[in-house]
CSV table of C-alpha atoms in Angstrom, one decimal:
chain,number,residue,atom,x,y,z
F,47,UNK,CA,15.5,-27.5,-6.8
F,48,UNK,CA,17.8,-25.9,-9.1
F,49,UNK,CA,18.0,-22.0,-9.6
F,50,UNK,CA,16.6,-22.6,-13.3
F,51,UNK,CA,13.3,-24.0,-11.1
F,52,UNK,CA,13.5,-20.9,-8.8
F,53,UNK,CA,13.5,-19.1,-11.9
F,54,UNK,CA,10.7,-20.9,-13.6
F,55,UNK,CA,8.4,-20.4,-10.4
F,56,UNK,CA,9.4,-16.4,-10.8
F,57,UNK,CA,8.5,-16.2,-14.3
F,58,UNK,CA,5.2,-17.8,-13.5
F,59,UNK,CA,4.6,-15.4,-11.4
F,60,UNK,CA,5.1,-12.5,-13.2
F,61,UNK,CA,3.7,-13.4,-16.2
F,62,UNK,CA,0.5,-15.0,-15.2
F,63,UNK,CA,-0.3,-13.1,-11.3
F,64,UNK,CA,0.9,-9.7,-12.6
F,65,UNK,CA,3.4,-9.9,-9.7
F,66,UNK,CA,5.1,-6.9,-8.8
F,67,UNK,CA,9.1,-6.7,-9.0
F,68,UNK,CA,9.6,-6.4,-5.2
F,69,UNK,CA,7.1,-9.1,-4.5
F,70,UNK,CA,9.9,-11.4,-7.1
F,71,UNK,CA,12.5,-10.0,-4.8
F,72,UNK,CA,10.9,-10.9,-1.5
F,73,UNK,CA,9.8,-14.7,-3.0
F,74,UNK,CA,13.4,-14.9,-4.5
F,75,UNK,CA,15.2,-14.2,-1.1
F,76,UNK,CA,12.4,-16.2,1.1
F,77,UNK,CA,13.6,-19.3,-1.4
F,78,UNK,CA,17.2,-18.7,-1.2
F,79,UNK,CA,16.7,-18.9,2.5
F,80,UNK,CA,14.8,-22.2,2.7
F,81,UNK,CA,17.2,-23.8,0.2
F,82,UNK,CA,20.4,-22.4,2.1
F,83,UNK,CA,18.2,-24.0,5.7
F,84,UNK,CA,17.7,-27.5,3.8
F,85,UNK,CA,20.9,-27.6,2.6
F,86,UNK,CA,22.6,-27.9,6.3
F,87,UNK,CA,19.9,-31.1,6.9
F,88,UNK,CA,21.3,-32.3,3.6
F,89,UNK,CA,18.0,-32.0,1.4
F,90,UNK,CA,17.0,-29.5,-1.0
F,91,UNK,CA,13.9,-27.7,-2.0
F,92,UNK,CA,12.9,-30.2,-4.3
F,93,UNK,CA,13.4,-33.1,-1.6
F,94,UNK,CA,12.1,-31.4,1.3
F,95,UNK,CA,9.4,-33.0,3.8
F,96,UNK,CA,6.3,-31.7,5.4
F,97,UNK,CA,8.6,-32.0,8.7
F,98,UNK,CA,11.0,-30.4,7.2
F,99,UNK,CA,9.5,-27.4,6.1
F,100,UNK,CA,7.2,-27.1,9.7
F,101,UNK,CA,10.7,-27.2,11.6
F,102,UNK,CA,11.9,-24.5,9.4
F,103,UNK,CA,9.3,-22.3,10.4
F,104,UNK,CA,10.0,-23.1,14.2
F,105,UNK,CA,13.0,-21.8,13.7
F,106,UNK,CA,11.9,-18.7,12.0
F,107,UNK,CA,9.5,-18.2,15.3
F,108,UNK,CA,12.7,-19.1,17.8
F,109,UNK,CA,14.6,-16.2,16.2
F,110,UNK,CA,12.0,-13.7,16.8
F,111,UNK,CA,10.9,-13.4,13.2
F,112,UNK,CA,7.5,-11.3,13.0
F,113,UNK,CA,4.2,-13.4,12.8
F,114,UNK,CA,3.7,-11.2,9.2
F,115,UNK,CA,6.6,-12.2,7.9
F,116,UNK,CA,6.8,-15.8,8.7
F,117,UNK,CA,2.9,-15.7,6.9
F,118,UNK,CA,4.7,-14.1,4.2
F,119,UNK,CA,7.4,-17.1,4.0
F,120,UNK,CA,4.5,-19.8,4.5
F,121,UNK,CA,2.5,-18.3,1.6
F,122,UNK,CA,5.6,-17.9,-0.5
F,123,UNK,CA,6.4,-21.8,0.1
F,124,UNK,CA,2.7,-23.5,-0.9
F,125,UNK,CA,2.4,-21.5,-3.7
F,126,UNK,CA,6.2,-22.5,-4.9
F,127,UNK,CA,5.5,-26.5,-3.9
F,128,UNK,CA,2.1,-26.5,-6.0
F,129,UNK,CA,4.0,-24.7,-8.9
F,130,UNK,CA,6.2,-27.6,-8.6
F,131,UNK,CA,3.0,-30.3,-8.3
F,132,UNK,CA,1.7,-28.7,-11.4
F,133,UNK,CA,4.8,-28.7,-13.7
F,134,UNK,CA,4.8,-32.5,-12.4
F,135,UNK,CA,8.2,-31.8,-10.4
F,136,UNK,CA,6.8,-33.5,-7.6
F,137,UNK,CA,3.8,-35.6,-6.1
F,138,UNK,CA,2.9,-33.4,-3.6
F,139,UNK,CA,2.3,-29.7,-1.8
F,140,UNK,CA,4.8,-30.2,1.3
F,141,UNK,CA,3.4,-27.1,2.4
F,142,UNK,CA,0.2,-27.0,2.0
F,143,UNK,CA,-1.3,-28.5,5.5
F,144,UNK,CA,1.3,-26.5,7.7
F,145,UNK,CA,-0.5,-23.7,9.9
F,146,UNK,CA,0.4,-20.0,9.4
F,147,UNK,CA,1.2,-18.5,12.6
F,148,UNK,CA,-1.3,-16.2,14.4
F,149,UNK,CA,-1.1,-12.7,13.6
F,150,UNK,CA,-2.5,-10.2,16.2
F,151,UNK,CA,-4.5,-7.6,14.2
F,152,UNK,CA,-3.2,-4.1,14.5
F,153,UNK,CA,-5.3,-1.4,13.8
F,154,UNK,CA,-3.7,1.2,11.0
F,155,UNK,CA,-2.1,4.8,12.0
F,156,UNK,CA,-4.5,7.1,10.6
F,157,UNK,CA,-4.8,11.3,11.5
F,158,UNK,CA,-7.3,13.5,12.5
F,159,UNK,CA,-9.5,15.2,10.1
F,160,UNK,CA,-8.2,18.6,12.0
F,161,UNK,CA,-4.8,17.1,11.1
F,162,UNK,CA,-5.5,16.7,7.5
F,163,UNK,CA,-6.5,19.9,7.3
F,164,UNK,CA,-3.7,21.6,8.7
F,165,UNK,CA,-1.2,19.4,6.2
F,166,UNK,CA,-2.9,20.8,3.5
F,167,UNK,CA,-2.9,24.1,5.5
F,168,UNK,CA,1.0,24.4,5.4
F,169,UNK,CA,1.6,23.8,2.0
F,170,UNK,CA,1.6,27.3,0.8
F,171,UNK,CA,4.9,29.2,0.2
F,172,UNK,CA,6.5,32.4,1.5
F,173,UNK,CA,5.2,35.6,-0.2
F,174,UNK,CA,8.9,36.5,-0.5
F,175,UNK,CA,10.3,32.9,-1.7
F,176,UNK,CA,11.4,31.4,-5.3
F,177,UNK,CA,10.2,29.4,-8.0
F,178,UNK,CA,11.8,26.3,-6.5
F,179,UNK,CA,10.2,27.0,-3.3
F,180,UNK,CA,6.7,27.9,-4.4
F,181,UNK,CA,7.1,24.3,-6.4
F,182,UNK,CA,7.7,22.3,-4.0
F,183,UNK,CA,4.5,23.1,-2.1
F,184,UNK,CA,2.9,23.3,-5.0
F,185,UNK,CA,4.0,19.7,-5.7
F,186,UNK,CA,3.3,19.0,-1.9
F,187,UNK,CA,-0.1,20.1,-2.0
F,188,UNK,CA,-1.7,19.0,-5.5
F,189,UNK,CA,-0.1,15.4,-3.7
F,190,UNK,CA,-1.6,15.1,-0.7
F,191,UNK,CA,-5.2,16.6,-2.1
F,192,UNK,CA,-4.6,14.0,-4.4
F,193,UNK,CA,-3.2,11.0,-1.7
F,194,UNK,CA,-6.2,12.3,0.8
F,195,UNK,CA,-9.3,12.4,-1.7
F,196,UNK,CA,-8.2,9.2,-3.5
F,197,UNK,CA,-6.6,7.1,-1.1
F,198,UNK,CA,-3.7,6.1,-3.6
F,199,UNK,CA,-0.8,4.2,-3.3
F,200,UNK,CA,2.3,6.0,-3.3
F,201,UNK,CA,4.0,4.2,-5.9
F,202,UNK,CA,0.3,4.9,-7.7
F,203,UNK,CA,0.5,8.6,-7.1
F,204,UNK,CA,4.3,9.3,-8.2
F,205,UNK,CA,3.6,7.0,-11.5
F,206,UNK,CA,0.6,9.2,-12.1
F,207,UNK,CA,1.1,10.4,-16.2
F,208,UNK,CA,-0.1,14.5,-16.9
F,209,UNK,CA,-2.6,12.6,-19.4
F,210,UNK,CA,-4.5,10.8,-16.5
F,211,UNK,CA,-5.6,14.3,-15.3
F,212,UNK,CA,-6.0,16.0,-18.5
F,213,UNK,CA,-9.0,13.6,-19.6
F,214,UNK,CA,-12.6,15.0,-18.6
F,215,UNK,CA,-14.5,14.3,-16.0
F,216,UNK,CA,-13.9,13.9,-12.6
F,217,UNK,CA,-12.6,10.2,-12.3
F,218,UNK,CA,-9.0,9.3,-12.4
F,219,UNK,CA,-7.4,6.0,-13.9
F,220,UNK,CA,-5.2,4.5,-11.5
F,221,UNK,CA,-3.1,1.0,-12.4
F,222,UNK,CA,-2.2,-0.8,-9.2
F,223,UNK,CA,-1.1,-3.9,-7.8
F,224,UNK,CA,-0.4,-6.5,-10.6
F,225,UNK,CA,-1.3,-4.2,-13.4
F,226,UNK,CA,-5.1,-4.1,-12.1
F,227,UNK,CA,-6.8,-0.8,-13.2
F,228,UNK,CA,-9.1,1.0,-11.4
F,229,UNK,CA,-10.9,4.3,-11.5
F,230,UNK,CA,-11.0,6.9,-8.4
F,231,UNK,CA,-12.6,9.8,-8.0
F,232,UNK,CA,-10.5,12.9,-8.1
F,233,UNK,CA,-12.0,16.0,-5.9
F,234,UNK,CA,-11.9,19.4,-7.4
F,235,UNK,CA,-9.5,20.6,-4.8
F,236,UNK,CA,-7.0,18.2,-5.9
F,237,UNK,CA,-7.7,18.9,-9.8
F,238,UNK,CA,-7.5,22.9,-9.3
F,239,UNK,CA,-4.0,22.1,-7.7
F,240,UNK,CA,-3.1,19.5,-10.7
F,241,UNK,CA,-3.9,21.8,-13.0
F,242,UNK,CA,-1.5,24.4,-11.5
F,243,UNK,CA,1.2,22.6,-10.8
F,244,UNK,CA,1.3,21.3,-15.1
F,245,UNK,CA,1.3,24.8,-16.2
F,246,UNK,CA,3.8,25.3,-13.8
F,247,UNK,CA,5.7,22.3,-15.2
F,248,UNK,CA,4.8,23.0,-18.5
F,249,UNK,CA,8.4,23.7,-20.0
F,250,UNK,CA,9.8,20.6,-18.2
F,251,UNK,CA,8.1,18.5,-20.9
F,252,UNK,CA,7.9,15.6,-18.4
F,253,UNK,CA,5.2,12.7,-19.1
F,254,UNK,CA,4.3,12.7,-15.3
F,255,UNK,CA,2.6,14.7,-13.1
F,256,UNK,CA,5.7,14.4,-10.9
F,257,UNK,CA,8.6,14.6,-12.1
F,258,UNK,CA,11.9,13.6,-10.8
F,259,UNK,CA,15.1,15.5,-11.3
F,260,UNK,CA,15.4,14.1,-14.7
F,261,UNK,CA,11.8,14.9,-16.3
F,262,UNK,CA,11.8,12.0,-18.2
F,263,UNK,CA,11.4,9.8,-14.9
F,264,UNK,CA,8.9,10.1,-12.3
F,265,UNK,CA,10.0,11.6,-8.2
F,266,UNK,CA,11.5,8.9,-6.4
F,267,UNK,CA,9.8,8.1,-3.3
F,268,UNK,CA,12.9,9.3,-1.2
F,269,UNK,CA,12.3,12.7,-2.8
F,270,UNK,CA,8.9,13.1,-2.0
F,271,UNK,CA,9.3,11.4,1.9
F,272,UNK,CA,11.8,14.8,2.2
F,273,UNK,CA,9.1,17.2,1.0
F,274,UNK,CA,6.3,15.5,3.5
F,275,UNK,CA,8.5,16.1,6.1
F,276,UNK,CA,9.0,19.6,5.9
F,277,UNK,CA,5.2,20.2,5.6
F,278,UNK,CA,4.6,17.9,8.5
F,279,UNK,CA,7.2,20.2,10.5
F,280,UNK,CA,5.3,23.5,9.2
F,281,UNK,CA,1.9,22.1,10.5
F,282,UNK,CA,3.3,21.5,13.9
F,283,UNK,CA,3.0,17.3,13.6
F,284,UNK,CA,5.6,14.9,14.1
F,285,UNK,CA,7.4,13.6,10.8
F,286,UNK,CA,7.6,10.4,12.2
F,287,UNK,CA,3.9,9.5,12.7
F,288,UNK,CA,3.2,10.4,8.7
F,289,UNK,CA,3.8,8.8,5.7
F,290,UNK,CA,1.9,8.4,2.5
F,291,UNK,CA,0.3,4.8,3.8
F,292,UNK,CA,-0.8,7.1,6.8
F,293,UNK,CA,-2.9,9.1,4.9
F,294,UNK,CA,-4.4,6.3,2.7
F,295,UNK,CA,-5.3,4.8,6.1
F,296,UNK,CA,-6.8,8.4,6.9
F,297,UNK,CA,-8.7,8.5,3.2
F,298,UNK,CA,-10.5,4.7,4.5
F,299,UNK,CA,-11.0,5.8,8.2
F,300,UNK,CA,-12.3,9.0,7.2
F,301,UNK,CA,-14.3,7.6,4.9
F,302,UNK,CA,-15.9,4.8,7.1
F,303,UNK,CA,-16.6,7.1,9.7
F,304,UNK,CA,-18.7,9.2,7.2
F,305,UNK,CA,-20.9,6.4,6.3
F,306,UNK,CA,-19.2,4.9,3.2
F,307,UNK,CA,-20.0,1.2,2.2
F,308,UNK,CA,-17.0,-1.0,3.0
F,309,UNK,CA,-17.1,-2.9,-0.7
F,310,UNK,CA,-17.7,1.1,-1.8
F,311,UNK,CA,-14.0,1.5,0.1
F,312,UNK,CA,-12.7,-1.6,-1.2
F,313,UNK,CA,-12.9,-0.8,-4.6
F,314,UNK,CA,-11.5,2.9,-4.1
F,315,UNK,CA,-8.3,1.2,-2.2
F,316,UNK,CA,-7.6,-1.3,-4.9
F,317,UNK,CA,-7.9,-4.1,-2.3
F,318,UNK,CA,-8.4,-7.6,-4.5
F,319,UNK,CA,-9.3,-9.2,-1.4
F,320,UNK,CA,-12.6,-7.5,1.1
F,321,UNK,CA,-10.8,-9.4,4.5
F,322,UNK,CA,-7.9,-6.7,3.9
F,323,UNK,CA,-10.1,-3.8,3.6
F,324,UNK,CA,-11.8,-5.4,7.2
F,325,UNK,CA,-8.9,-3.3,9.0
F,326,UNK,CA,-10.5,-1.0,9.1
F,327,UNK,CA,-13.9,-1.9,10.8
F,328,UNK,CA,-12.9,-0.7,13.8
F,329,UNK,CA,-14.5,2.6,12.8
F,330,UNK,CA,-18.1,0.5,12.2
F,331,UNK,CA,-17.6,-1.0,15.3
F,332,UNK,CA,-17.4,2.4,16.9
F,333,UNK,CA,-20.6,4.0,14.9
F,334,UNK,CA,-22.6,1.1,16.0
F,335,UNK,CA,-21.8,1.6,19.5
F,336,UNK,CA,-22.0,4.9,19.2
F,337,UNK,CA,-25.6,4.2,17.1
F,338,UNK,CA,-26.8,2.2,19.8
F,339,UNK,CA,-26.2,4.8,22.8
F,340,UNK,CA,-27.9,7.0,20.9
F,341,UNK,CA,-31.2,5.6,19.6
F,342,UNK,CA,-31.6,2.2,21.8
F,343,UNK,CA,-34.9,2.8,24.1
F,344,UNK,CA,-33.2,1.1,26.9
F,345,UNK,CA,-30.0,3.2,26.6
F,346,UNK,CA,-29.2,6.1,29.5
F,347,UNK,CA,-27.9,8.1,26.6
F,348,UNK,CA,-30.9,7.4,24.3
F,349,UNK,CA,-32.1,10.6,22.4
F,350,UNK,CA,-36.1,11.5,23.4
């Protein structure tokens, strides 16, 4: 298949899936590498075989390739082969009766509520320190209120615009994956601290909540990964066990373990798809045991 055909398959999936640019990027360089694979066995994309493609993603599993990522590849290939049956570029979906290898479920990183709780604990500046210091924790904390009550995305929470928390009420708009829109609750911790951190920002005349060094963008992820990490020193955890993804998967734990629905916690996490919000039932798997100890009659630890 020609690059115009890569191309065409790209478009598609932009324009009708909503998908996001470094989805493109990972399809593009997941195609590149199958053509460049079927080009040594003197084929190309267009030509290739069931047989073909299946011994391709042997080889993937010889080199030690992650079970994720060869799903990843597999998914990227049948949706590219039934673009190409559609368009009428080909009979056939080469791909579509080849098995995806067997992933083994692991269970998210998530922190204690304690730990939450001193996070949010250590973002408070010096008495004796600057504007720019008092800032950044103000930034740090009206983020993770925000990140910890919400359960956002990071890209979702530094593309966050000042007008999404200036309408009323206590729901925030939030546009995810593929453009779908959504609407979170927003707590009145992390509101107070929104709040202070735009009059703060007020003469920056920036259209986000954070800005980056220019005020007309938004905070680039590296910026705010720096910022986590000094609070994550301050609180006395390890910088390496948190990330923004660790706290959403603290938000859904937390959640869970509280007694929220799991659609309920689908819908807040933007998930299009329940069986990836099924991660984390785990923590139902551990009420109900705990459930059953409690209240079975035949139970030792029965209460009554």
């Amino acid at each position: 298949m020609s690059a115009a055909g890569i191309e065409a398959f790209l478009e598609m999936l932009a324009a009708e899936r909503g998908a996001a640019l470094n989805t493109l990027k990972a399809y593009r360089r997941d195609l590149d590498d199958l053509a460049a694979a079927l080009a040594h066995q003197g084929t190309t994309l267009a030509q290739a075989s069931p047989g073909q493609l299946g011994g391709y993603l042997a080889d993937l599993a010889r080199t030690g390739l992650s079970a994720r990522t060869q799903a990843r590849r597999l998914s990227c290939m049948r949706q590219y082969y039934l673009f190409l049956a559609r368009e009428g570029r080909r009979p056939d979906n080469p791909a579509s009766m080849l098995e995806a290898p067997r992933q083994t479920a692991a269970l998210p990183r998530f922190l204690s509520e304690g730990d939450v709780e001193s996070l949010l604990a250590a973002c408070v500046a010096r008495a004796d320190a600057g504007q720019q210091e008092t800032r950044r924790m103000l930034v740090a904390r009206t983020a993770l209120e925000i990140l910890y009550a919400s359960g956002l995305r990071i890209s979702e929470l530094l593309s966050l615009p000042r007008a999404a928390l200036q309408r009323a009420g206590g729901m925030l708009v939030v546009r995810g994956k593929g453009g779908r829109e959504r609407m979170v609750p927003l707590s009145s911790r992390a509101r107070d601290a929104a709040d202070d951190l735009m009059r703060m920002d007020r003469p920056l005349s920036s259209p986000f909540l954070f800005p980056g060094r220019n005020p007309q963008r938004a905070m680039t992820r590296q910026g705010f990964d720096r910022i986590l990490h000094d609070v994550a020193l301050k609180a006395g955890l390890d910088p390496q066990s948190l990330s923004p993804h660790v706290l959403r998967h603290s938000f859904a734990t937390h959640l869970l373990s509280h007694g929220a629905d799991l659609r309920a916690l689908q819908m807040l996490l933007g998930h299009a798809d329940i069986a990836t919000t099924q991660i984390y039932t785990h923590v139902l798997t551990e009420r109900l045991q705990q459930a059953l100890r409690q209240h079975h009659p035949l139970s030792e630890h029965a209460v009554g």
